[in-house]
Coordinates of C-alpha atoms and ligand atoms in Angstrom, one line a residue:
M1 CA 3.9 -12.5 28.4
Y2 CA 2.3 -11.0 24.9
T3 CA 1.0 -14.9 24.3
L4 CA -1.1 -15.4 27.2
A5 CA -2.2 -11.3 26.4
R6 CA -2.9 -11.8 23.0
E7 CA -5.0 -15.7 23.8
L8 CA -7.3 -13.6 26.1
L9 CA -7.7 -10.1 23.6
F10 CA -8.5 -12.5 20.9
K11 CA -11.1 -13.7 22.4
L12 CA -12.6 -9.7 22.6
S13 CA -13.8 -8.8 19.3
P14 CA -11.6 -7.5 17.5
E15 CA -12.8 -4.0 18.2
T16 CA -12.9 -4.0 21.7
S17 CA -10.0 -5.4 22.2
H18 CA -8.3 -2.6 20.3
E19 CA -9.8 0.1 22.6
L20 CA -9.0 -2.2 26.1
S21 CA -5.2 -2.7 25.1
I22 CA -5.1 1.2 23.8
D23 CA -6.7 1.8 27.4
L24 CA -4.4 -1.1 28.9
I25 CA -1.5 1.1 27.1
G26 CA -2.5 4.5 28.3
A27 CA -2.8 3.7 31.3
G28 CA 1.2 2.3 31.1
G29 CA 2.6 5.1 29.9
R30 CA 0.9 6.8 32.3
L31 CA 2.1 4.5 35.3
G32 CA 5.2 4.6 33.2
L33 CA 5.4 0.7 33.4
N34 CA 5.4 0.1 30.0
K35 CA 9.4 0.7 29.8
L36 CA 9.9 -1.4 32.8
L37 CA 7.7 -4.3 31.0
T38 CA 8.7 -4.4 28.0
K39 CA 13.2 -5.4 26.9
Q40 CA 14.5 -2.2 25.0
P41 CA 15.4 -2.4 21.8
L42 CA 19.3 -1.3 21.2
S43 CA 19.9 2.4 20.3
L44 CA 19.8 2.4 16.3
P45 CA 19.7 6.2 15.9
V46 CA 18.8 7.7 12.0
S47 CA 18.7 11.3 10.9
V48 CA 15.6 10.6 7.9
M49 CA 14.1 14.7 7.2
G50 CA 16.2 16.4 9.1
L51 CA 15.2 14.3 12.2
E52 CA 17.1 12.4 14.7
F53 CA 15.5 8.9 15.4
P54 CA 17.1 7.2 18.3
N55 CA 16.4 3.9 16.4
P56 CA 14.1 3.1 12.6
V57 CA 11.1 1.0 13.9
G58 CA 7.5 3.0 13.8
L59 CA 4.5 3.1 14.9
A60 CA 1.9 3.3 11.9
A61 CA -1.1 5.7 11.5
G62 CA -4.5 4.5 12.9
L63 CA -3.9 2.2 16.2
D64 CA -3.9 5.4 17.5
K65 CA -6.0 7.0 15.8
N66 CA -6.2 10.5 18.7
G67 CA -3.6 10.0 20.4
D68 CA -4.3 8.4 23.7
A69 CA -2.0 6.8 24.2
I70 CA 1.1 8.6 23.1
D71 CA 3.5 8.3 26.3
G72 CA 2.9 4.3 26.4
F73 CA 3.7 2.8 23.0
S74 CA 6.9 5.1 22.6
Q75 CA 7.6 3.2 26.4
L76 CA 7.3 0.4 24.5
G77 CA 10.2 1.5 22.1
F78 CA 9.0 2.4 19.0
G79 CA 11.8 5.3 17.1
F80 CA 9.0 7.1 16.6
V81 CA 4.8 7.0 17.3
E82 CA 3.0 8.2 14.2
I83 CA -0.8 9.4 15.0
G84 CA -4.1 10.2 13.3
T85 CA -6.0 9.6 10.3
V86 CA -7.6 12.6 12.3
T87 CA -9.9 14.6 10.6
P88 CA -11.1 18.2 11.0
R89 CA -14.2 17.7 12.1
P90 CA -14.6 14.2 15.3
Q91 CA -16.9 12.1 13.1
P92 CA -18.1 8.3 14.3
G93 CA -17.0 5.8 10.8
N94 CA -18.9 3.2 9.3
P95 CA -20.9 1.0 11.4
K96 CA -19.8 -2.1 13.1
P97 CA -18.4 -4.5 13.1
R98 CA -15.5 -3.0 10.8
L99 CA -13.0 -4.9 11.8
F100 CA -11.9 -8.7 11.3
R101 CA -8.7 -10.7 11.9
L102 CA -7.6 -13.3 9.9
P103 CA -5.6 -15.3 11.8
E104 CA -4.6 -18.0 9.3
A105 CA -3.3 -15.8 7.3
E106 CA -1.6 -12.9 9.8
G107 CA -4.0 -10.4 8.5
V108 CA -6.7 -7.5 9.4
I109 CA -9.0 -5.7 7.2
N110 CA -10.8 -3.7 8.7
R111 CA -12.8 0.1 6.7
M112 CA -13.1 2.2 10.6
G113 CA -13.6 4.4 7.6
F114 CA -11.1 7.4 10.1
N115 CA -13.0 7.4 13.3
N116 CA -12.0 9.7 15.7
Y117 CA -13.2 12.5 17.8
G118 CA -11.9 15.6 15.5
V119 CA -8.4 17.5 15.5
D120 CA -8.7 19.6 18.2
H121 CA -9.2 16.4 20.9
L122 CA -5.6 15.2 18.8
L123 CA -3.8 18.1 19.9
A124 CA -5.0 18.3 23.1
R125 CA -4.2 15.0 23.7
V126 CA -0.5 15.8 21.9
K127 CA -0.3 18.7 24.8
A128 CA -0.5 16.4 27.4
A129 CA 1.6 13.8 27.0
K130 CA 4.8 13.9 28.3
Y131 CA 6.8 12.5 24.4
K132 CA 9.9 14.5 24.0
G133 CA 10.5 12.2 20.7
V134 CA 9.3 12.4 17.1
L135 CA 6.2 12.4 16.9
G136 CA 4.0 11.8 13.3
I137 CA 0.6 13.3 13.1
N138 CA -1.4 11.7 10.1
I139 CA -4.4 13.9 8.1
G140 CA -7.1 13.6 6.6
K141 CA -10.7 14.8 5.3
N142 CA -14.1 14.2 6.5
F143 CA -16.5 11.8 5.4
D144 CA -18.8 14.5 4.3
T145 CA -16.6 16.9 2.4
P146 CA -16.4 16.9 -1.3
V147 CA -13.5 14.7 -2.9
E148 CA -12.6 18.7 -5.2
N149 CA -12.8 21.1 -1.7
A150 CA -10.5 17.5 0.2
V151 CA -7.4 20.6 0.1
D152 CA -9.7 22.1 2.8
D153 CA -9.6 19.5 4.4
Y154 CA -6.1 19.0 4.5
L155 CA -5.2 22.6 4.5
L156 CA -6.8 23.7 8.2
C157 CA -5.4 20.0 9.5
L158 CA -1.7 20.9 8.6
D159 CA -2.7 24.5 9.9
K160 CA -4.1 23.4 13.7
V161 CA -0.9 20.5 13.7
Y162 CA 2.1 21.6 12.3
Q163 CA 3.4 23.4 15.1
H164 CA 2.4 20.5 17.6
A165 CA 4.3 17.9 14.4
S166 CA 7.6 16.5 14.4
Y167 CA 6.5 15.8 10.6
V168 CA 2.9 15.8 9.0
T169 CA 1.8 12.4 6.9
V170 CA -1.4 13.6 4.3
N171 CA -3.9 9.6 4.3
V172 CA -4.7 10.0 0.4
S173 CA -4.4 6.3 0.8
S174 CA -7.4 4.8 2.9
P175 CA -9.7 3.0 0.9
N176 CA -12.9 3.8 3.5
T177 CA -12.9 7.1 2.2
P178 CA -15.1 7.0 -1.0
G179 CA -12.8 9.2 -3.9
L180 CA -10.1 9.4 -0.7
R181 CA -7.6 7.2 -3.6
S182 CA -8.3 9.8 -6.2
L183 CA -6.5 12.0 -5.2
Q184 CA -3.2 10.3 -5.9
F185 CA -3.5 10.7 -9.1
G186 CA -2.8 13.2 -12.0
D187 CA -4.1 16.6 -11.7
S188 CA -6.0 15.7 -8.3
L189 CA -2.2 15.2 -7.0
K190 CA -0.6 18.3 -8.4
Q191 CA -2.6 20.5 -7.1
L192 CA -3.0 18.9 -3.7
L193 CA 0.7 18.7 -3.3
E194 CA 1.2 23.0 -5.0
A195 CA -1.4 23.7 -2.1
L196 CA 0.4 21.7 0.6
H197 CA 3.8 22.7 -0.4
R198 CA 2.9 26.1 -0.6
R199 CA 1.0 26.1 3.2
Q200 CA 4.3 24.9 4.4
E201 CA 6.4 27.5 3.0
D202 CA 4.4 30.1 4.6
L203 CA 4.2 27.8 8.0
T204 CA 7.8 27.6 7.7
E205 CA 8.0 31.4 8.1
Q206 CA 5.1 31.9 10.9
Y207 CA 6.4 29.9 13.1
G208 CA 10.1 30.3 12.1
K209 CA 10.6 26.2 11.8
R210 CA 9.8 23.5 8.5
V211 CA 8.1 20.8 9.7
P212 CA 8.7 17.9 7.1
L213 CA 5.4 16.3 5.3
A214 CA 5.5 13.4 4.4
I215 CA 2.5 10.9 1.6
K216 CA 1.1 8.2 2.3
I217 CA -0.2 5.9 -0.9
A218 CA -1.4 2.8 -1.3
P219 CA -0.2 -0.8 -2.6
D220 CA -2.4 -1.2 -5.3
M221 CA -0.7 0.5 -7.9
S222 CA 1.0 -0.3 -11.4
D223 CA 4.8 0.3 -11.5
E224 CA 3.8 3.3 -13.6
E225 CA 1.6 4.7 -11.7
T226 CA 4.3 5.0 -8.6
I227 CA 7.0 6.0 -10.9
Q228 CA 4.2 8.9 -11.9
V229 CA 3.7 9.8 -8.0
A230 CA 7.2 9.1 -7.0
N231 CA 8.3 12.4 -9.7
A232 CA 5.3 14.0 -8.3
L233 CA 5.7 13.9 -5.5
L234 CA 10.0 15.1 -6.2
N235 CA 8.7 18.4 -8.5
A236 CA 6.4 18.6 -5.5
E237 CA 9.3 19.0 -3.0
M238 CA 8.2 16.9 -0.2
D239 CA 10.1 15.5 1.7
A240 CA 8.8 11.8 2.7
V241 CA 7.1 9.7 0.9
I242 CA 5.6 6.7 3.2
A243 CA 4.5 3.1 1.2
T244 CA 1.9 1.0 2.1
N245 CA -1.4 1.9 3.1
T246 CA -3.5 -1.4 3.0
T247 CA -4.4 -3.0 0.2
L248 CA -7.9 -3.7 -1.5
S249 CA -6.8 -7.4 -3.4
R250 CA -7.4 -10.0 -1.9
D251 CA -4.4 -12.4 -2.9
G252 CA -3.9 -14.9 -0.4
V253 CA -6.8 -15.1 1.9
E254 CA -8.6 -16.2 -0.8
G255 CA -11.3 -18.6 1.4
L256 CA -10.8 -17.9 4.8
E257 CA -13.3 -17.0 6.8
Y258 CA -14.5 -12.5 7.4
A259 CA -12.0 -12.4 3.5
T260 CA -14.5 -10.8 1.5
E261 CA -15.7 -7.9 4.1
A262 CA -15.0 -4.7 2.6
G263 CA -12.4 -3.2 3.3
G264 CA -8.7 -2.3 3.2
L265 CA -6.7 -5.7 3.9
S266 CA -3.5 -5.4 5.9
G267 CA -0.6 -7.9 8.1
A268 CA 1.0 -10.5 6.2
P269 CA -1.2 -10.7 2.8
V270 CA 0.4 -6.7 1.6
R271 CA 3.7 -7.6 2.9
D272 CA 5.3 -8.2 -0.7
K273 CA 3.3 -5.5 -2.4
S274 CA 3.9 -3.3 -0.7
T275 CA 7.7 -4.1 -0.1
H276 CA 7.6 -3.5 -4.3
I277 CA 6.1 -0.2 -4.4
V278 CA 9.2 0.5 -2.5
R279 CA 11.7 -1.2 -4.7
V280 CA 10.2 1.0 -7.5
L281 CA 9.7 4.1 -5.8
S282 CA 13.8 3.7 -4.4
E283 CA 14.6 3.0 -8.2
E284 CA 12.3 6.1 -9.3
L285 CA 13.8 8.8 -6.4
K286 CA 17.6 7.7 -6.0
G287 CA 18.0 8.9 -2.9
R288 CA 16.3 12.5 -2.9
M289 CA 13.6 11.7 -1.4
P290 CA 13.1 9.1 1.7
I291 CA 10.8 6.2 1.5
I292 CA 9.0 5.0 5.3
A293 CA 7.7 1.6 4.4
V294 CA 5.1 -0.2 6.2
G295 CA 3.0 -3.2 4.8
G296 CA 3.0 -6.9 6.6
I297 CA 6.2 -6.7 8.7
T298 CA 5.2 -9.4 11.1
E299 CA 8.8 -10.4 12.2
G300 CA 12.7 -8.6 12.5
K301 CA 13.8 -9.6 9.2
H302 CA 10.8 -8.3 7.0
A303 CA 12.0 -5.0 9.0
A304 CA 15.0 -5.4 7.2
E305 CA 14.1 -6.4 3.8
K306 CA 12.4 -3.3 3.4
I307 CA 15.0 -1.2 4.5
Q308 CA 17.2 -3.8 1.6
A309 CA 14.7 -2.4 -0.4
G310 CA 15.4 0.5 -0.3
A311 CA 13.3 2.4 2.8
S312 CA 14.8 4.5 6.1
L313 CA 12.3 3.5 8.0
V314 CA 9.9 1.0 8.8
Q315 CA 7.0 1.2 10.9
I316 CA 4.5 -1.4 12.5
Y317 CA 0.7 -2.1 12.8
S318 CA -0.9 -6.0 11.9
G319 CA 2.2 -7.5 13.3
F320 CA 2.0 -5.0 16.0
I321 CA -1.4 -7.0 17.5
Y322 CA -0.4 -10.9 16.4
K323 CA 3.4 -10.0 17.8
G324 CA 3.1 -7.8 20.7
P325 CA 6.0 -5.2 20.9
A326 CA 8.3 -7.8 21.4
L327 CA 8.2 -7.3 17.7
I328 CA 10.1 -4.0 17.6
R329 CA 13.1 -5.2 19.0
E330 CA 13.3 -7.9 16.9
A331 CA 12.6 -6.0 13.7
V332 CA 15.5 -3.3 15.0
D333 CA 17.1 -5.8 16.0
A334 CA 17.6 -7.6 12.6
I335 CA 17.8 -4.3 10.5
A336 CA 21.4 -3.5 12.8
A337 CA 22.1 -7.1 11.5
L338 CA 22.3 -6.1 8.3
P339 CA 25.9 -5.0 6.2
K340 CA 27.0 -1.7 6.2
Ligands
LIG1 C1 -7.4 -1.3 12.2 C2 -6.4 0.2 11.2 C3 -6.7 0.7 10.9 C4 -6.0 1.7 10.1 N1 -6.2 3.4 10.6 C5 -5.0 4.2 9.7 C6 -5.3 5.2 9.7 O1 -6.2 6.1 10.2 N2 -4.4 6.1 8.7 C7 -4.0 5.3 8.5 O2 -2.5 6.3 7.2 N3 -2.8 3.9 8.3 C8 -4.1 3.5 8.9 N4 -3.9 1.8 8.6 C9 -2.9 1.4 7.2 C10 -2.1 1.5 8.7 O3 -1.1 2.4 9.1 C11 -0.7 0.1 7.2 O4 0.1 1.3 6.5 C12 -1.5 -0.9 7.0 O5 -2.1 -1.6 8.4 C13 0.3 -1.7 6.7 O6 0.9 -1.9 7.1 P1 0.6 -2.9 8.3 O7 0.5 -4.5 7.4 O8 1.8 -3.4 9.3 O9 -0.9 -3.1 9.0 C14 -4.8 1.5 9.3 C15 -4.9 -0.2 9.2 C16 -5.9 -0.4 10.0 C17 -4.7 -2.8 10.3

């Protein structure tokens, strides 16, 4: 059925089709239709970060930035749903067009720039949702907050979302907010992580509940940089790492229409880069911190590859655009078929 829907959706501009899909998935969720229309995945429970997941395949951040379709996405069979990136204040993002499909490569280029309605809107949507499963809330900084003050934006968002999230993701890896990726390195990273960890401890005491913190990183790092990040995350007692966000590289899409558009590239072209980062992280972390793998899962077997590379959970974004909800079940099946 998705093949037909995709044919229609791909006739629209990528952003119009994105908005329409969120509306349809949201409406299907409210009417309880999505569960009826999709073949639900196997039950494949896993426990990660102290949380119980019905299956290890989640929705990646950025598809439901405002939390408008939480029930709808969960009913498609995702084992967990991550919403955001949300910023303290609403912001429009970059001028359109800012989203491009590269179908020949099963790729997407975006320079959305954290368009979102702000953290208060997102919280209202979370409170209105019926979903009781694992909900990640991904936080970022406003584009006009100087990068030296980024920590204030993250702490403000953390304070607000803390008691409503199963886990919180700190996004320091979007390529579309100037300066953001510099927070992944050296003293900037150390200071940010220390501030987040201190606040997490205060909030744990205040609410009597420890909400895990995950840090989402970029694929555009050398092995040495990846190892440094892994150790910084361990030292700061973070709870998980999400690898990866989109890439600035254009390997594998050279010469294709839109390949030279500015922004982050996702989908099949980022797959191997992203899996490599998971492997390097896993060798360094040696099971001391769980890895959530995302990047280029367009078939079930790619999800299984991420688990074999050392991930405990996976997430999907671009593959969902190209393959639709059937990919969720396919990914769960492929993971279930791995030797124990
Ligand atoms: C249009 C678009 C918007 C995105 N927005 C966000 C975002 O707001 N926050 C974030 O952490 N990642 C965002 N991402 C990155 C995805 O969550 C994911 O890390 C990346 O696309 C790689 O996975 P994929 O190949 O399955 O798409 C976005 C990706 C796309 C394609």
